[in-house]
């Protein structure tokens, strides 16, 4: 995750200041683009530092500093956008046209062109993130407080439905104070988007994909329909397993499943209940967490393990400043935001991750994922600043997850995290596929519905008095998940998910969970692998690594279709590689689900 681009006031170009004077030469579009890149890169350093400190040292003061930095960013973006209008309708170079377009799309929440509203939006934005990040459940006063990481561990480990319900309810309560701020945030951000020529903030977001906003909405629905049958089959099996554990009174046939039973605060991924989903218990040893603990892995060693994979493909070692400046564990002496994120601080090589890493399999995979962002940042470092991001935001999220797909049994055995010679059989294969599906397939509907909800909020189709009702309507429709207890509009359950108060677009994750399989298939072909896709690991293959780096180096300098074609030969996102990968599991699920009432009302 890259922190938002920020901007400072720098001296205007002399050509612009003198343009009205006799004999002055007007600034060209290419000169304007160069100046905009320079200004944005300069403020990126200052504001990136302010945002970093706010999230790694949460206080009233750091929140205020970050808000002021965001306010300056908004002001300079507004000024640059206004200056860019001088080139509307005029012939300009392709690079300048793309830079100007990306400038207008550069903020996830553009402010209104009003200093007071700009300051208000900046204050609300930082306050929502701080409220979420410092959130705790305190059932019996201050001494009983538990932060999100502690609550998440309970969600993952407990199989007591009463404990799970209390934990789920306790965390979701932290979002209630965010609701009022969020409603005002929507008003201000929509006004800012309208000032840029968009109907609302949702249309601005959907305009960032090198296609018309309506086309993009249709594209996400097309991709969802490709994978929906796979999800329905997994859901049917999971509901039956949860019925076996908790009984049909709690998990009835043909109905959505209560959200607190999936081992995850949002039921977005089900890997934490793999013990309940495992098709053939004891057939294969896949407990990576136990081995990490036994071998004494700490945060640095886990990050080094991830680095070694990328280096094996030909990527460079991480810069020394990465190790000096990253936050890899939760400090004991202050409030921090532990949500894992990767940071490109200056566009020149100061890259970091912010993550509270523990010796768990989930954190190991997350660390490999975050370094995917870091190596993308380093790969496009020679691009102009406005092009220093991914082809589209789904690409950035897919890079590290593509590497995760190469963390096969063979790879894990080679680095000593599962026993060498792990049994190879159909039962072992189905276990492995179920483990991956509990992470990848389970996520797809949630990945789509978060922004489905926000697009409705931004357009006004979902008014503030319907926020929570609409949220759960979508959870039922897409996920087959139900709130575990009655919810009202006093609650603000969307705000219990980091990306909502942080205003981070979420469709990127849905796209990334499809793209990663498309990338994986292409890289396996580059590596000369000819076996089943689920057995391929590109670890150590320089040919695959070279092809990956060549795509990453493009950044956002070209439409995403060009970047996709460079690696895969295709110009359309496609879920067929995901379907191919999970064929053994899908056939097995079809057999196991025969006679069951799949789907939900």
Coordinates of C-alpha atoms in Angstrom, one line a residue:
X1 CA 0.0 0.0 0.0
X2 CA 1.4 3.3 -1.0
X3 CA 0.7 6.4 1.2
X4 CA -1.3 9.0 -0.6
X5 CA 0.6 11.4 -2.8
X6 CA 1.0 14.8 -1.1
X7 CA 2.1 18.2 -2.3
X8 CA 3.8 21.4 -1.0
X9 CA 3.8 24.9 -2.2
X10 CA 6.9 25.5 -4.3
X11 CA 7.8 28.5 -6.4
X12 CA 5.8 28.6 -9.6
X13 CA 7.7 28.1 -12.8
X14 CA 9.1 31.4 -14.1
X15 CA 7.5 30.7 -17.5
X16 CA 4.1 30.7 -15.9
X17 CA 4.7 33.8 -13.9
X18 CA 5.9 35.7 -16.9
X19 CA 3.4 34.4 -19.4
X20 CA 1.5 37.6 -19.4
X21 CA 4.6 39.7 -20.1
X22 CA 5.5 40.8 -23.6
X23 CA 7.7 38.2 -25.3
X24 CA 7.2 35.6 -22.6
X25 CA 7.0 31.9 -23.8
X26 CA 4.0 29.9 -22.3
X27 CA 4.8 26.7 -20.5
X28 CA 4.3 23.7 -22.7
X29 CA 2.4 20.7 -21.6
X30 CA 5.6 18.6 -21.2
X31 CA 7.1 21.4 -19.1
X32 CA 4.0 21.5 -17.0
X33 CA 4.1 17.7 -16.5
X34 CA 7.8 17.9 -15.4
X35 CA 7.0 20.7 -12.9
X36 CA 4.0 18.8 -11.5
X37 CA 6.1 15.7 -11.1
X38 CA 8.8 17.7 -9.3
X39 CA 6.4 19.4 -6.9
X40 CA 4.6 16.2 -6.1
X41 CA 7.8 14.3 -5.5
X42 CA 9.0 17.0 -3.2
X43 CA 5.9 17.1 -1.0
X44 CA 5.7 13.3 -1.1
X45 CA 8.8 13.2 1.1
X46 CA 7.5 15.6 3.7
X47 CA 3.9 14.3 3.8
X48 CA 5.0 10.7 3.7
X49 CA 7.1 11.3 6.7
X50 CA 4.1 13.0 8.5
X51 CA 1.8 10.1 7.7
X52 CA 4.4 7.6 8.7
X53 CA 4.9 9.2 12.1
X54 CA 1.2 9.6 12.6
X55 CA 0.6 5.8 12.2
X56 CA 3.7 4.6 14.0
X57 CA 3.3 7.1 16.9
X58 CA -0.3 7.9 17.4
X59 CA -0.9 11.1 19.4
X60 CA -3.0 14.2 19.1
X61 CA 0.1 16.1 17.8
X62 CA 1.1 13.6 15.1
X63 CA -2.6 13.5 14.0
X64 CA -2.6 17.3 13.7
X65 CA 0.7 17.3 11.8
X66 CA -0.5 14.7 9.3
X67 CA -3.8 16.6 8.8
X68 CA -1.9 19.8 8.0
X69 CA 0.3 17.9 5.5
X70 CA -2.8 16.5 3.9
X71 CA -4.3 19.9 3.7
X72 CA -1.3 21.2 1.9
X73 CA -1.4 18.3 -0.5
X74 CA -5.0 19.0 -1.3
X75 CA -4.2 22.7 -2.0
X76 CA -1.4 22.0 -4.4
X77 CA -3.3 19.2 -6.2
X78 CA -6.1 21.7 -6.7
X79 CA -3.7 24.3 -8.0
X80 CA -2.0 21.9 -10.4
X81 CA -5.3 20.6 -11.7
X82 CA -6.5 24.1 -12.3
X83 CA -3.3 25.0 -14.2
X84 CA -3.6 21.8 -16.2
X85 CA -6.9 23.2 -17.7
X86 CA -4.8 25.5 -19.9
X87 CA -4.1 22.4 -22.0
X88 CA -7.7 21.2 -22.4
X89 CA -8.6 20.6 -26.0
X90 CA -5.0 21.3 -27.2
X91 CA -2.7 18.8 -28.9
X92 CA -0.2 17.5 -26.3
X93 CA 2.2 14.6 -26.2
X94 CA 1.0 11.2 -25.1
X95 CA 3.2 11.4 -21.9
X96 CA 1.9 14.8 -21.0
X97 CA -1.7 13.8 -21.6
X98 CA -1.3 10.7 -19.4
X99 CA 0.4 12.7 -16.7
X100 CA -2.4 15.3 -16.6
X101 CA -5.1 12.6 -16.5
X102 CA -3.3 10.8 -13.6
X103 CA -2.9 14.2 -11.8
X104 CA -6.7 14.5 -11.8
X105 CA -7.0 11.0 -10.5
X106 CA -4.2 11.3 -8.0
X107 CA -6.2 11.7 -4.8
X108 CA -8.6 9.0 -3.4
X109 CA -10.6 11.9 -1.8
X110 CA -10.1 15.3 -3.5
X111 CA -11.1 18.3 -1.4
X112 CA -13.4 21.1 -2.4
X113 CA -11.7 24.2 -3.7
X114 CA -12.4 26.0 -0.4
X115 CA -9.7 26.4 2.3
X116 CA -12.1 25.8 5.2
X117 CA -13.6 22.7 3.7
X118 CA -10.1 21.4 2.7
X119 CA -9.0 21.7 6.3
X120 CA -12.2 20.0 7.5
X121 CA -11.7 17.1 5.1
X122 CA -8.1 16.6 6.2
X123 CA -9.0 16.7 9.9
X124 CA -11.8 14.2 9.4
X125 CA -9.6 11.8 7.3
X126 CA -6.8 11.6 9.9
X127 CA -9.3 11.4 12.8
X128 CA -11.1 8.4 11.3
X129 CA -7.8 6.5 10.8
X130 CA -6.7 7.4 14.4
X131 CA -10.0 6.3 15.9
X132 CA -9.8 3.0 14.1
X133 CA -6.1 2.4 14.8
X134 CA -6.4 3.1 18.5
X135 CA -9.6 1.1 18.8
X136 CA -9.9 -1.3 21.7
X137 CA -12.5 -3.5 23.3
X138 CA -12.6 -3.0 27.1
X139 CA -15.4 -5.2 28.6
X140 CA -14.4 -4.6 32.2
X141 CA -12.6 -1.2 32.2
X142 CA -9.1 -0.1 31.0
X143 CA -7.2 -3.0 32.4
X144 CA -9.3 -5.4 30.3
X145 CA -8.7 -3.6 27.0
X146 CA -7.6 -5.6 24.0
X147 CA -6.4 -4.2 20.7
X148 CA -7.3 -5.5 17.2
X149 CA -4.3 -8.0 17.0
X150 CA -5.4 -9.6 20.3
X151 CA -9.0 -9.8 19.3
X152 CA -8.0 -11.2 15.9
X153 CA -6.0 -14.0 17.6
X154 CA -9.2 -14.9 19.6
X155 CA -11.2 -15.0 16.4
X156 CA -8.7 -17.3 14.8
X157 CA -8.2 -19.7 17.7
X158 CA -11.5 -19.9 19.6
X159 CA -14.2 -22.4 18.6
X160 CA -16.5 -21.3 21.3
X161 CA -19.4 -19.4 19.6
X162 CA -20.1 -17.3 22.7
X163 CA -16.5 -16.1 22.9
X164 CA -16.5 -15.5 19.1
X165 CA -19.7 -13.5 19.3
X166 CA -18.4 -11.3 22.2
X167 CA -15.1 -10.7 20.3
X168 CA -16.8 -9.8 17.1
X169 CA -19.3 -7.5 18.8
X170 CA -16.5 -5.8 20.8
X171 CA -14.5 -4.9 17.8
X172 CA -17.4 -3.7 15.7
X173 CA -18.4 -1.3 18.4
X174 CA -15.2 0.7 17.9
X175 CA -16.6 1.9 14.6
X176 CA -19.7 3.6 16.0
X177 CA -17.9 7.0 16.6
X178 CA -16.7 7.0 13.0
X179 CA -20.1 7.0 11.5
X180 CA -20.9 10.8 11.8
X181 CA -17.4 11.7 10.5
X182 CA -17.8 9.3 7.5
X183 CA -21.1 10.8 6.4
X184 CA -19.5 14.3 6.4
X185 CA -16.4 12.9 4.7
X186 CA -18.7 11.6 1.8
X187 CA -20.2 15.1 1.4
X188 CA -16.9 16.8 1.2
X189 CA -15.1 14.2 -1.0
X190 CA -18.1 14.2 -3.4
X191 CA -17.9 18.0 -3.7
X192 CA -14.2 17.7 -4.4
X193 CA -14.8 15.0 -7.1
X194 CA -17.5 17.2 -8.7
X195 CA -15.0 20.0 -8.9
X196 CA -12.9 17.8 -11.1
X197 CA -15.8 17.0 -13.4
X198 CA -17.0 13.7 -11.9
X199 CA -20.5 12.9 -10.7
X200 CA -19.3 11.6 -7.4
X201 CA -16.2 10.0 -5.8
X202 CA -17.2 6.6 -6.9
X203 CA -17.1 7.7 -10.6
X204 CA -13.7 9.2 -10.0
X205 CA -12.4 5.9 -8.6
X206 CA -13.9 3.9 -11.5
X207 CA -12.2 6.3 -14.0
X208 CA -8.8 5.1 -13.0
X209 CA -8.8 1.9 -15.1
X210 CA -8.1 3.1 -18.7
X211 CA -11.8 2.5 -19.6
X212 CA -15.1 4.3 -19.1
X213 CA -16.4 4.1 -15.5
X214 CA -19.5 2.2 -16.6
X215 CA -17.4 -0.3 -18.6
X216 CA -15.3 -0.9 -15.5
X217 CA -18.3 -1.6 -13.3
X218 CA -19.5 -4.1 -15.9
X219 CA -16.0 -5.7 -16.1
X220 CA -15.9 -6.3 -12.3
X221 CA -19.4 -8.0 -12.6
X222 CA -18.2 -10.1 -15.5
X223 CA -15.2 -11.3 -13.6
X224 CA -17.3 -12.1 -10.5
X225 CA -19.7 -14.2 -12.6
X226 CA -16.7 -16.2 -13.8
X227 CA -15.7 -17.2 -10.3
X228 CA -19.1 -17.2 -8.5
X229 CA -19.8 -21.0 -9.0
X230 CA -16.5 -21.8 -7.4
X231 CA -17.3 -19.7 -4.4
X232 CA -20.8 -21.1 -4.0
X233 CA -19.3 -24.6 -4.0
X234 CA -16.8 -23.7 -1.3
X235 CA -19.5 -21.9 0.8
X236 CA -21.7 -25.0 0.6
X237 CA -19.0 -27.3 1.9
X238 CA -17.9 -24.8 4.6
X239 CA -21.5 -24.4 5.8
X240 CA -21.8 -28.2 6.2
X241 CA -18.6 -28.4 8.2
X242 CA -19.7 -25.5 10.4
X243 CA -23.0 -27.2 10.9
X244 CA -21.1 -30.3 12.1
X245 CA -19.2 -28.2 14.6
X246 CA -21.9 -25.9 15.8
X247 CA -25.2 -27.5 14.9
X248 CA -28.0 -26.6 12.5
X249 CA -29.7 -24.3 15.0
X250 CA -26.7 -21.8 14.6
X251 CA -25.9 -22.8 11.0
X252 CA -29.1 -23.7 9.2
X253 CA -29.4 -25.3 5.8
X254 CA -29.9 -23.0 2.8
X255 CA -29.2 -19.8 4.8
X256 CA -26.4 -17.3 5.1
X257 CA -23.8 -18.3 7.8
X258 CA -23.2 -16.1 10.9
X259 CA -20.2 -13.9 10.2
X260 CA -18.4 -14.7 13.5
X261 CA -17.7 -18.4 12.8
X262 CA -15.1 -18.1 10.0
X263 CA -12.0 -17.2 12.1
X264 CA -11.7 -13.7 10.7
X265 CA -13.2 -10.5 11.9
X266 CA -15.0 -9.8 8.6
X267 CA -15.3 -13.5 7.4
X268 CA -13.3 -12.3 4.4
X269 CA -10.9 -15.2 4.5
X270 CA -11.4 -18.6 6.1
X271 CA -7.9 -20.0 6.4
X272 CA -8.0 -19.7 10.2
X273 CA -10.7 -22.4 10.4
X274 CA -8.8 -24.8 8.1
X275 CA -8.9 -27.3 11.0
X276 CA -12.7 -27.4 10.4
X277 CA -12.4 -27.4 6.7
X278 CA -9.5 -29.9 6.2
X279 CA -10.8 -32.6 3.9
X280 CA -8.4 -35.4 5.1
X281 CA -7.2 -34.7 8.6
X282 CA -3.6 -35.8 9.2
X283 CA -2.8 -36.7 5.6
X284 CA -0.2 -34.0 5.2
X285 CA 1.7 -31.8 7.5
X286 CA 0.9 -28.2 6.6
X287 CA 1.3 -26.5 10.0
X288 CA 3.8 -23.8 9.0
X289 CA 3.0 -21.8 12.2
X290 CA 4.2 -24.5 14.5
X291 CA 7.4 -24.8 12.6
X292 CA 8.0 -21.0 12.6
X293 CA 7.5 -21.1 16.4
X294 CA 9.7 -24.2 16.9
X295 CA 12.6 -22.6 14.9
X296 CA 12.3 -19.3 16.7
X297 CA 11.5 -17.2 13.7
X298 CA 11.2 -13.5 14.5
X299 CA 10.0 -10.5 12.4
X300 CA 13.4 -9.9 10.9
X301 CA 14.0 -13.5 9.9
X302 CA 10.6 -13.8 8.4
X303 CA 11.2 -10.6 6.3
X304 CA 14.6 -12.0 5.3
X305 CA 12.9 -15.2 4.1
X306 CA 10.6 -13.1 1.9
X307 CA 13.6 -11.0 0.6
X308 CA 15.5 -14.2 -0.4
X309 CA 12.7 -15.3 -2.7
X310 CA 12.7 -12.1 -4.6
X311 CA 16.5 -12.1 -4.8
X312 CA 16.4 -15.6 -6.2
X313 CA 14.4 -14.2 -9.2
X314 CA 17.0 -11.5 -9.9
X315 CA 15.6 -8.6 -7.8
X316 CA 18.2 -6.7 -5.8
X317 CA 18.6 -7.0 -2.0
X318 CA 16.6 -4.5 0.0
X319 CA 18.4 -1.3 0.8
X320 CA 19.9 -0.9 4.2
X321 CA 17.5 1.9 5.0
X322 CA 14.6 -0.5 4.7
X323 CA 15.9 -2.4 7.7
X324 CA 16.7 0.7 9.6
X325 CA 13.4 2.5 9.1
X326 CA 10.7 -0.2 8.8
X327 CA 8.4 -1.0 11.7
X328 CA 8.3 -4.8 11.9
X329 CA 6.9 -5.3 15.4
X330 CA 4.5 -3.5 17.7
X331 CA 6.4 -1.2 20.0
X332 CA 5.6 -1.5 23.8
X333 CA 5.6 2.3 24.6
X334 CA 3.1 3.8 22.2
X335 CA 0.0 3.5 20.1
X336 CA 0.6 2.4 16.5
X337 CA -1.3 1.2 13.5
X338 CA -0.4 -2.4 12.9
X339 CA -2.3 -2.8 9.7
X340 CA 0.3 -4.2 7.2
X341 CA 1.3 -1.7 4.5
X342 CA 4.3 -0.9 2.2
X343 CA 5.5 2.6 1.8
X344 CA 7.3 4.4 -1.0
X345 CA 8.5 7.4 0.9
X346 CA 10.3 9.5 -1.7
X347 CA 10.2 7.7 -5.1
X348 CA 14.0 7.4 -4.9
X349 CA 14.5 4.2 -2.9
X350 CA 13.4 5.0 0.7
X351 CA 11.0 2.0 1.0
X352 CA 9.6 0.6 4.2
X353 CA 6.9 -1.7 5.6
X354 CA 4.7 -1.1 8.6
X355 CA 3.6 -4.4 10.1
X356 CA 3.4 -6.1 13.5
X357 CA 4.9 -9.5 12.5
X358 CA 4.5 -12.6 14.6
X359 CA 5.7 -16.1 13.9
X360 CA 2.5 -17.3 12.1
X361 CA 1.9 -18.6 8.6
X362 CA -0.6 -15.8 7.9
X363 CA 2.1 -13.2 8.8
X364 CA 4.7 -15.0 6.7
X365 CA 2.5 -14.8 3.6
X366 CA 1.6 -11.2 4.4
X367 CA 5.3 -10.3 4.6
X368 CA 5.9 -11.9 1.2
X369 CA 2.9 -9.9 -0.1
X370 CA 4.2 -6.6 1.3
X371 CA 7.6 -7.1 -0.3
X372 CA 5.8 -7.4 -3.6
X373 CA 4.8 -3.8 -3.2
X374 CA 8.3 -2.8 -2.2
X375 CA 9.9 -4.5 -5.2
X376 CA 7.3 -2.9 -7.5
X377 CA 8.3 0.5 -6.0
X378 CA 11.9 -0.2 -6.7
X379 CA 11.3 -1.5 -10.2
X380 CA 9.6 1.7 -11.5
X381 CA 12.0 4.1 -9.7
X382 CA 13.2 5.6 -13.0
X383 CA 9.7 6.6 -14.1
X384 CA 8.4 10.2 -13.5
X385 CA 6.7 10.6 -10.2
X386 CA 3.1 10.4 -11.6
X387 CA 3.9 7.1 -13.3
X388 CA 5.5 5.7 -10.1
X389 CA 2.6 3.4 -9.3
X390 CA 1.1 0.2 -10.7
X391 CA -0.5 -0.2 -14.1
X392 CA -3.7 -0.2 -12.1
X393 CA -4.1 -0.6 -8.4
X394 CA -5.0 -4.3 -8.7
X395 CA -1.5 -4.9 -10.1
X396 CA 0.2 -3.6 -7.0
X397 CA -1.8 -5.9 -4.8
X398 CA -1.2 -8.9 -7.1
X399 CA 2.6 -8.9 -7.2
X400 CA 3.3 -10.3 -3.8
X401 CA 0.3 -12.7 -3.9
X402 CA 1.6 -14.1 -7.2
X403 CA 4.8 -15.0 -5.3
X404 CA 2.6 -16.5 -2.5
X405 CA 1.3 -19.0 -5.1
X406 CA 4.9 -20.2 -5.6
X407 CA 5.1 -21.0 -1.9
X408 CA 4.3 -24.6 -2.7
X409 CA 5.0 -27.7 -0.5
X410 CA 8.2 -28.0 -2.5
X411 CA 9.3 -24.5 -1.7
X412 CA 8.3 -24.6 1.9
X413 CA 10.2 -27.9 2.3
X414 CA 13.3 -26.4 0.6
X415 CA 13.4 -23.6 3.3
X416 CA 12.7 -26.0 6.1
X417 CA 9.1 -25.0 7.0
X418 CA 7.5 -28.3 6.3
X419 CA 9.0 -31.8 6.4
X420 CA 10.9 -32.8 3.2
X421 CA 9.1 -35.4 1.1
X422 CA 5.7 -34.4 2.3
X423 CA 3.3 -37.1 1.1
X424 CA 2.1 -36.7 -2.5
X425 CA -1.4 -38.1 -3.0
X426 CA -4.8 -37.1 -4.1
X427 CA -5.8 -36.6 -0.5
X428 CA -2.8 -34.4 0.2
X429 CA -3.5 -32.4 -3.0
X430 CA -7.1 -31.7 -1.9
X431 CA -5.9 -30.6 1.5
X432 CA -3.4 -28.2 0.0
X433 CA -6.0 -26.8 -2.4
X434 CA -8.5 -26.4 0.4
X435 CA -5.9 -24.5 2.4
X436 CA -5.3 -22.1 -0.6
X437 CA -9.0 -21.8 -1.4
X438 CA -9.8 -20.9 2.2
X439 CA -7.5 -17.9 1.7
X440 CA -8.1 -17.0 -2.0
X441 CA -11.6 -18.2 -3.1
X442 CA -13.3 -17.2 0.1
X443 CA -12.1 -13.6 -0.3
X444 CA -13.6 -12.9 -3.8
X445 CA -17.1 -11.7 -2.9
X446 CA -15.9 -9.6 0.0
X447 CA -13.3 -8.0 -2.3
X448 CA -16.1 -6.9 -4.6
X449 CA -18.8 -5.8 -2.2
X450 CA -16.8 -3.3 -0.1
X451 CA -16.6 -0.8 -3.0
X452 CA -20.0 -1.9 -4.3
X453 CA -21.3 -0.5 -1.0
X454 CA -19.1 2.7 -1.3
X455 CA -20.1 3.3 -4.8
X456 CA -23.7 3.3 -3.6
X457 CA -22.9 5.6 -0.7
X458 CA -21.0 8.1 -2.9
X459 CA -23.8 8.2 -5.5
X460 CA -26.5 8.7 -2.9
X461 CA -28.2 5.4 -3.7
X462 CA -27.3 4.4 -0.1
X463 CA -28.1 7.4 2.2
X464 CA -26.6 7.7 5.7
X465 CA -29.7 6.3 7.4
X466 CA -29.3 3.1 5.4
X467 CA -25.5 2.6 5.8
X468 CA -25.7 -0.5 7.9
X469 CA -28.7 -2.0 6.3
X470 CA -27.2 -1.8 2.8
X471 CA -23.9 -3.2 4.1
X472 CA -25.5 -6.4 5.4
X473 CA -27.7 -6.7 2.3
X474 CA -24.5 -6.9 0.2
X475 CA -22.9 -9.3 2.7
X476 CA -25.8 -11.6 2.3
X477 CA -26.1 -11.2 -1.4
X478 CA -22.4 -11.8 -2.3
X479 CA -20.9 -13.7 0.6
X480 CA -23.8 -15.7 2.0
X481 CA -22.8 -14.2 5.3
X482 CA -25.2 -12.8 8.0
X483 CA -24.7 -10.6 11.0
X484 CA -24.4 -12.8 14.1
X485 CA -26.9 -10.6 16.1
X486 CA -29.4 -7.9 15.3
X487 CA -27.8 -4.7 13.9
X488 CA -29.3 -1.2 13.7
X489 CA -28.3 2.1 12.2
X490 CA -26.7 3.0 15.5
X491 CA -24.0 0.6 14.4
X492 CA -21.5 1.3 11.6
X493 CA -20.1 -2.1 10.7
X494 CA -18.4 -1.0 7.4
X495 CA -16.2 1.3 9.6
X496 CA -14.9 -1.8 11.4
X497 CA -12.9 -2.6 8.3
X498 CA -9.7 -0.5 8.0
X499 CA -10.1 0.5 4.4
X500 CA -13.4 2.4 5.0
X501 CA -12.1 4.9 7.5
X502 CA -8.8 5.0 5.7
X503 CA -10.6 5.6 2.4
X504 CA -8.6 3.0 0.6
X505 CA -10.3 1.7 -2.6
X506 CA -11.0 -2.0 -2.3
X507 CA -11.8 -3.3 -5.7
X508 CA -8.1 -3.5 -6.2
X509 CA -8.0 -6.5 -4.0
X510 CA -10.8 -8.3 -5.9
X511 CA -8.9 -7.7 -9.1
X512 CA -5.6 -8.7 -7.6
X513 CA -7.0 -12.1 -6.4
X514 CA -7.8 -12.8 -10.1
X515 CA -4.7 -11.2 -11.7
X516 CA -2.3 -13.2 -9.4
X517 CA -3.4 -16.5 -11.0
X518 CA -3.1 -14.9 -14.5
X519 CA 0.4 -13.7 -13.6
X520 CA 1.3 -17.0 -12.1
X521 CA 0.4 -18.9 -15.2
X522 CA 2.4 -16.6 -17.4
X523 CA 5.4 -16.7 -15.1
X524 CA 5.3 -20.5 -15.0
X525 CA 5.3 -20.6 -18.8
X526 CA 8.3 -18.2 -18.8
X527 CA 10.0 -20.6 -16.4
X528 CA 9.4 -23.6 -18.7
X529 CA 7.1 -25.4 -16.3
X530 CA 4.8 -27.8 -17.9
X531 CA 3.0 -29.6 -15.0
X532 CA -0.3 -28.7 -13.3
X533 CA -0.5 -25.0 -12.4
X534 CA -0.9 -25.7 -8.7
X535 CA 2.5 -27.4 -8.5
X536 CA 4.5 -24.6 -10.1
X537 CA 7.0 -22.5 -8.1
X538 CA 9.2 -20.0 -9.9
X539 CA 11.6 -19.8 -7.0
X540 CA 15.1 -19.3 -8.3
X541 CA 14.1 -18.9 -11.9
X542 CA 15.8 -15.9 -13.5
X543 CA 13.8 -16.1 -16.7
X544 CA 10.5 -15.7 -14.9
X545 CA 12.1 -13.0 -12.7
X546 CA 13.3 -11.0 -15.7
X547 CA 9.8 -11.1 -17.3
X548 CA 8.3 -9.9 -14.1
X549 CA 10.7 -7.0 -13.6
X550 CA 10.2 -5.8 -17.2
X551 CA 6.5 -5.5 -16.6
X552 CA 6.9 -3.8 -13.2
X553 CA 9.4 -1.3 -14.6
X554 CA 6.6 0.2 -16.7
X555 CA 4.8 1.5 -13.6
X556 CA 1.8 3.5 -14.8
X557 CA 3.5 5.0 -17.8
X558 CA 1.2 2.9 -20.2
X559 CA -2.4 1.7 -20.0
X560 CA -2.7 -1.4 -17.8
X561 CA -3.7 -3.5 -20.9
X562 CA -0.2 -2.9 -22.3
X563 CA 1.5 -4.0 -19.0
X564 CA -0.7 -7.1 -18.9
X565 CA 0.0 -8.0 -22.5
X566 CA 3.8 -7.6 -21.9
X567 CA 3.7 -10.4 -19.3
X568 CA 0.8 -12.6 -20.3
X569 CA 0.1 -11.9 -24.0
X570 CA -3.5 -11.0 -23.0
X571 CA -5.2 -7.6 -22.9
X572 CA -8.1 -8.6 -20.8
X573 CA -8.3 -9.6 -17.1
X574 CA -9.4 -13.2 -17.0
X575 CA -10.3 -15.7 -14.2
X576 CA -9.6 -18.8 -16.3
X577 CA -6.2 -19.3 -14.7
X578 CA -7.8 -19.3 -11.2
X579 CA -10.4 -21.9 -12.5
X580 CA -7.6 -24.0 -13.9
X581 CA -5.6 -23.9 -10.6
X582 CA -8.5 -25.1 -8.5
X583 CA -9.9 -27.8 -10.8
X584 CA -9.0 -30.7 -8.5
X585 CA -10.7 -29.1 -5.6
X586 CA -13.8 -28.1 -7.6
X587 CA -14.3 -31.7 -8.8
X588 CA -14.0 -32.9 -5.2
X589 CA -16.4 -30.3 -3.9
X590 CA -18.9 -31.2 -6.6
X591 CA -18.8 -34.8 -5.3
X592 CA -19.0 -33.8 -1.6
X593 CA -21.8 -31.3 -2.1
X594 CA -24.0 -33.7 -4.0
X595 CA -27.5 -33.8 -2.4
X596 CA -26.9 -30.6 -0.3
X597 CA -28.9 -27.4 -0.6
X598 CA -26.2 -25.0 -1.8
X599 CA -26.6 -21.3 -2.1
X600 CA -28.6 -19.1 0.3
X601 CA -31.8 -17.2 0.5

